[in-house]
XYZ file of C-alpha atoms in Angstrom:
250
model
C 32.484 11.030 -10.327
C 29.629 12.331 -8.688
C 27.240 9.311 -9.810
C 29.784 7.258 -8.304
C 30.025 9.084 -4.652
C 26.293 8.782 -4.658
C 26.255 5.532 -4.963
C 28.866 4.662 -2.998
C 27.232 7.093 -0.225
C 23.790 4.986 -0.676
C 24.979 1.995 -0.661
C 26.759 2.504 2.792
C 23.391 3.392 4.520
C 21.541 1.023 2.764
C 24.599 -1.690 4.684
C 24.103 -0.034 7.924
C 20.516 -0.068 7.686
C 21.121 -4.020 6.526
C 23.447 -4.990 8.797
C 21.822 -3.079 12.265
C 18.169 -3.996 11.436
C 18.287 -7.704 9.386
C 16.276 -5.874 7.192
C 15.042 -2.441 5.520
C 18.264 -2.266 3.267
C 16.112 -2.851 -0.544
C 13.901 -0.339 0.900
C 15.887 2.315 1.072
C 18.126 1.293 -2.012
C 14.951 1.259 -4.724
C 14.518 5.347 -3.623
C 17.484 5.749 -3.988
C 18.679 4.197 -6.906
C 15.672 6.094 -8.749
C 15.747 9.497 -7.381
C 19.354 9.889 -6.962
C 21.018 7.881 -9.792
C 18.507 7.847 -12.085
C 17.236 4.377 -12.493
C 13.628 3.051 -13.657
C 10.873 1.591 -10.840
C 11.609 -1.941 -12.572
C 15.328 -1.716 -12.710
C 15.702 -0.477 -9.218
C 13.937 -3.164 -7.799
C 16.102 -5.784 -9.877
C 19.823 -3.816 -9.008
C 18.438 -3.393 -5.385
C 17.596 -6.967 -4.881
C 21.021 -7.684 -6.585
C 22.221 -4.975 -4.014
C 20.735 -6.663 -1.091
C 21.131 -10.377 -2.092
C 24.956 -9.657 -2.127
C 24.961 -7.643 1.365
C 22.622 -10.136 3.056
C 24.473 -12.956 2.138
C 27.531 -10.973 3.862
C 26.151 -10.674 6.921
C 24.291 -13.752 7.035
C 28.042 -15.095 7.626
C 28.225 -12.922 10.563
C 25.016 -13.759 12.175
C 25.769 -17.598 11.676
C 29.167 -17.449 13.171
C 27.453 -15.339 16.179
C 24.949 -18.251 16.521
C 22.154 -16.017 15.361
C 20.400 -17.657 12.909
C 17.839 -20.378 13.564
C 18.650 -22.561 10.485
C 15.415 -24.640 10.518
C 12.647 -21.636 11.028
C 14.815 -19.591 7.996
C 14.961 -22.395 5.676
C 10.682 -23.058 6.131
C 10.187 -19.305 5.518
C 12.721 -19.225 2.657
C 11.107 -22.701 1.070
C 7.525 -21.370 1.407
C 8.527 -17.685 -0.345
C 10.544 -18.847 -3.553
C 7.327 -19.919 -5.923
C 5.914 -16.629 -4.413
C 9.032 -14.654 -5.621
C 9.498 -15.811 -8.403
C 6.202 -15.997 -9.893
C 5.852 -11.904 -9.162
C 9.234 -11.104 -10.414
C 7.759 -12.592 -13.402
C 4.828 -9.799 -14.426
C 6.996 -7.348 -12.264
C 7.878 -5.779 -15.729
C 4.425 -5.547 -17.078
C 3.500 -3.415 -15.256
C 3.363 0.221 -15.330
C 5.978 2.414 -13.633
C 3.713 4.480 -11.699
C 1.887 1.569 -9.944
C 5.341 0.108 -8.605
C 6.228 3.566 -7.179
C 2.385 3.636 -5.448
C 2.824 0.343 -4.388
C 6.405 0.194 -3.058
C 5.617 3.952 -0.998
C 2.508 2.278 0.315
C 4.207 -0.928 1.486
C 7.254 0.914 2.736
C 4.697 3.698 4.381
C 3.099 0.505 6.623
C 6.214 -0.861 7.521
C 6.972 2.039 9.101
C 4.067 2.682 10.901
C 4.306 -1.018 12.047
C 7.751 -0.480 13.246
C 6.800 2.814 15.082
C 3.538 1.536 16.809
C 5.967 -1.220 17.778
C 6.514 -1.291 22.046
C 10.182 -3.277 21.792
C 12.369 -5.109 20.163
C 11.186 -8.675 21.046
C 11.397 -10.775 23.820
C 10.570 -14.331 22.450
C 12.225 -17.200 23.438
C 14.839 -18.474 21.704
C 13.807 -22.304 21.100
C 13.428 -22.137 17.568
C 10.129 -23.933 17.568
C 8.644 -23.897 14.686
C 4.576 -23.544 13.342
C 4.880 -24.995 10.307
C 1.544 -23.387 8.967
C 1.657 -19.769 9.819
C 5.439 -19.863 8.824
C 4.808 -21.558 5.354
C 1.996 -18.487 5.065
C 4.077 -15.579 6.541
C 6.783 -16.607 4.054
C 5.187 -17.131 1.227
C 3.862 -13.609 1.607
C 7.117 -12.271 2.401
C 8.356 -14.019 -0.996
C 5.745 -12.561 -3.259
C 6.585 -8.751 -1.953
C 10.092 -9.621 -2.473
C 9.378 -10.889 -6.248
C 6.730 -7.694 -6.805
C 8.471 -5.020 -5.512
C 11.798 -5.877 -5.332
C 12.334 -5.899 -1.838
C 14.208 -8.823 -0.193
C 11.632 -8.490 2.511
C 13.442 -8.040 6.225
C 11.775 -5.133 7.535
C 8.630 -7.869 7.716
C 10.526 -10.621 8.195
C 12.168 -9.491 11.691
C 8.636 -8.950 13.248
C 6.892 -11.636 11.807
C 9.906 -13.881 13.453
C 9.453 -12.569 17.012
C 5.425 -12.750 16.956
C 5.026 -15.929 14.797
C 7.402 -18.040 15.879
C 8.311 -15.957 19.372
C 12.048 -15.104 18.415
C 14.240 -12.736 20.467
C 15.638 -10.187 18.281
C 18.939 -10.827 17.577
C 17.933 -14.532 15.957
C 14.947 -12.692 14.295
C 17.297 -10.196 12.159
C 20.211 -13.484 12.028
C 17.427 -15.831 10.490
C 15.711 -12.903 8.417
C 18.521 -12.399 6.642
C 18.944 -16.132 5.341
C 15.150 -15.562 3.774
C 16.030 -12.344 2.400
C 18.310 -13.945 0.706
C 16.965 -17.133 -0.847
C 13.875 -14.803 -1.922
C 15.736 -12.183 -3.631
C 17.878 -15.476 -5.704
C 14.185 -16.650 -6.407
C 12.999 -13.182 -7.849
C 15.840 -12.373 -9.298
C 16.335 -15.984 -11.811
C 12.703 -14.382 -13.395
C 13.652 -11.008 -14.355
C 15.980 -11.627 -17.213
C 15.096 -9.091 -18.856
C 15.418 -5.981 -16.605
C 18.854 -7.815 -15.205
C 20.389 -7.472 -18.750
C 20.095 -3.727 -18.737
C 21.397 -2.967 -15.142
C 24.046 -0.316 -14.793
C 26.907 -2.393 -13.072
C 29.274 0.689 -13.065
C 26.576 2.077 -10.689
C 25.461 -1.192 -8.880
C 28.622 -3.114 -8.199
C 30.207 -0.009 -6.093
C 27.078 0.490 -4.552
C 26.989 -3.085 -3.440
C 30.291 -2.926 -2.508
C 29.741 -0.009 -0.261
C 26.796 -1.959 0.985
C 28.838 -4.775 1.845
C 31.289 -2.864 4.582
C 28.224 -0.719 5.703
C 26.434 -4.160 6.899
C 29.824 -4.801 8.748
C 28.952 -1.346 11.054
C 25.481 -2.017 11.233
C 26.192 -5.112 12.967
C 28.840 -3.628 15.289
C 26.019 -0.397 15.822
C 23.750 -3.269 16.874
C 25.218 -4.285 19.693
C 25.829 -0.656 20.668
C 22.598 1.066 20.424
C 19.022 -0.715 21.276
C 16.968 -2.372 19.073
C 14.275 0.566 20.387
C 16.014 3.503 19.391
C 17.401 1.975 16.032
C 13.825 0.811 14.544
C 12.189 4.167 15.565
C 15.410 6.082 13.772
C 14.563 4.003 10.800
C 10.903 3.785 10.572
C 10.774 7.735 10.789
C 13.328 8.280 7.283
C 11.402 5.125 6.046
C 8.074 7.388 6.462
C 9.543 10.580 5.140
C 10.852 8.560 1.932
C 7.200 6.029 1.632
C 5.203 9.977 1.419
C 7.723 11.720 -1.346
C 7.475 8.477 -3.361
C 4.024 8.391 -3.164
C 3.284 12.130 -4.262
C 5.663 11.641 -7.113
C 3.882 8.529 -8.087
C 0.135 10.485 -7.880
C 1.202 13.060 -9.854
């Protein structure tokens, strides 16, 4: 009982954090799903992308339905990412546990910085131009982090909308989540073999407390600003990026 209430208690934030930010949910889901139910580095990052891939695709509906998601930008970002993603989901497995944890804490330790040194939540334009080359390169980065370390990506994908191709942030985290979610399909079709040993009794009620969280984090959204919720974030994101990495130096 208590494995489940965990999980059900992580997979709400990890929705909230999904759902508010268009990103940042497999980040907080891979800590989780090792230090508080027990997982492996290379299963977490295949149940969280499962974990994400499901929520994203949840409020994906939302943001389309709001008008949110530019459908032309998403599907360059997504198209450049998949080789990317799936191609590191591929040695994902081969390598050893310790380097994931370093490498996920040091990834997750940036983003947060980045978010924090960050002076507001975008103000872009809205036109959904597009610039076909740094897109195709932003994304196909974005897809090989999602592939490697089993994030879907978002927390990069938000700010790489509103500077590359000037996005105001509410079509940044609409359209981030349609790439979050084609990369994490991409990366997840490679890892056969860590999918086959994933704890569903742990990862579908975590996904399925994911799922409602994302529905609040949308509604928080449009309550608190974009500001206040990235700094919230990026601070727990920092204090989770330093534990993982001691653990993983150790």
């Amino acid at each position: 009982m208590s494995t489940l209430l965990l999980a059900l208690a992580a997979g709400g934030v990890v929705g909230l954090a999904l759902g508010a930010l268009g990103g940042g949910g497999s980040v907080l889901a891979v800590p989780a799903l090792i230090y508080l139910l027990g997982f492996t580095p290379a299963a977490a990052t295949t149940a969280a992308l499962i974990i994400v891939t499901a929520t994203s695709l949840t409020a994906l509906y939302t943001h389309a339905r709001a008008g949110h998601v530019r459908w032309r930008a998403g599907a360059l970002f997504a198209a450049a990412g998949l080789l990317p993603a799936a191609a590191a989901g591929a040695v994902t497995g081969r390598l050893p546990q310790p380097v994931l944890t370093a490498a996920f804490a040091v990834v997750a330790a940036l983003a947060a910085v980045s978010m924090l040194r960050s002076g507001g939540a975008g103000t872009g334009t809205a036109d959904g131009r597009v610039r076909p080359v740094r897109a195709a390169g932003t994304g196909a980065g974005l897809g090989a982090l999602t592939g490697l370390l089993g994030v879907g990506g978002g927390f990069l994908a938000v700010p790489a909308l509103v500077t590359v191709l000037a996005f105001e942030m509410q079509a940044a985290v609409g359209t981030s989540l349609l790439v979050i979610s084609a990369n994490s399909l991409a990366s997840l079709a490679t890892r056969g073999a860590t999918t086959a040993g994933i704890d569903w009794a742990v990862v579908a009620p975590f996904a399925g407390a994911a799922i409602l969280g994302a529905w609040d984090g949308r509604r928080l959204a449009a309550k608190v600003t974009g500001t206040v919720l990235r700094r919230t974030f990026a601070v727990a994101l920092l204090a989770v990026a330093t534990l993982m990495l001691i653990d993983a130096l150790r």
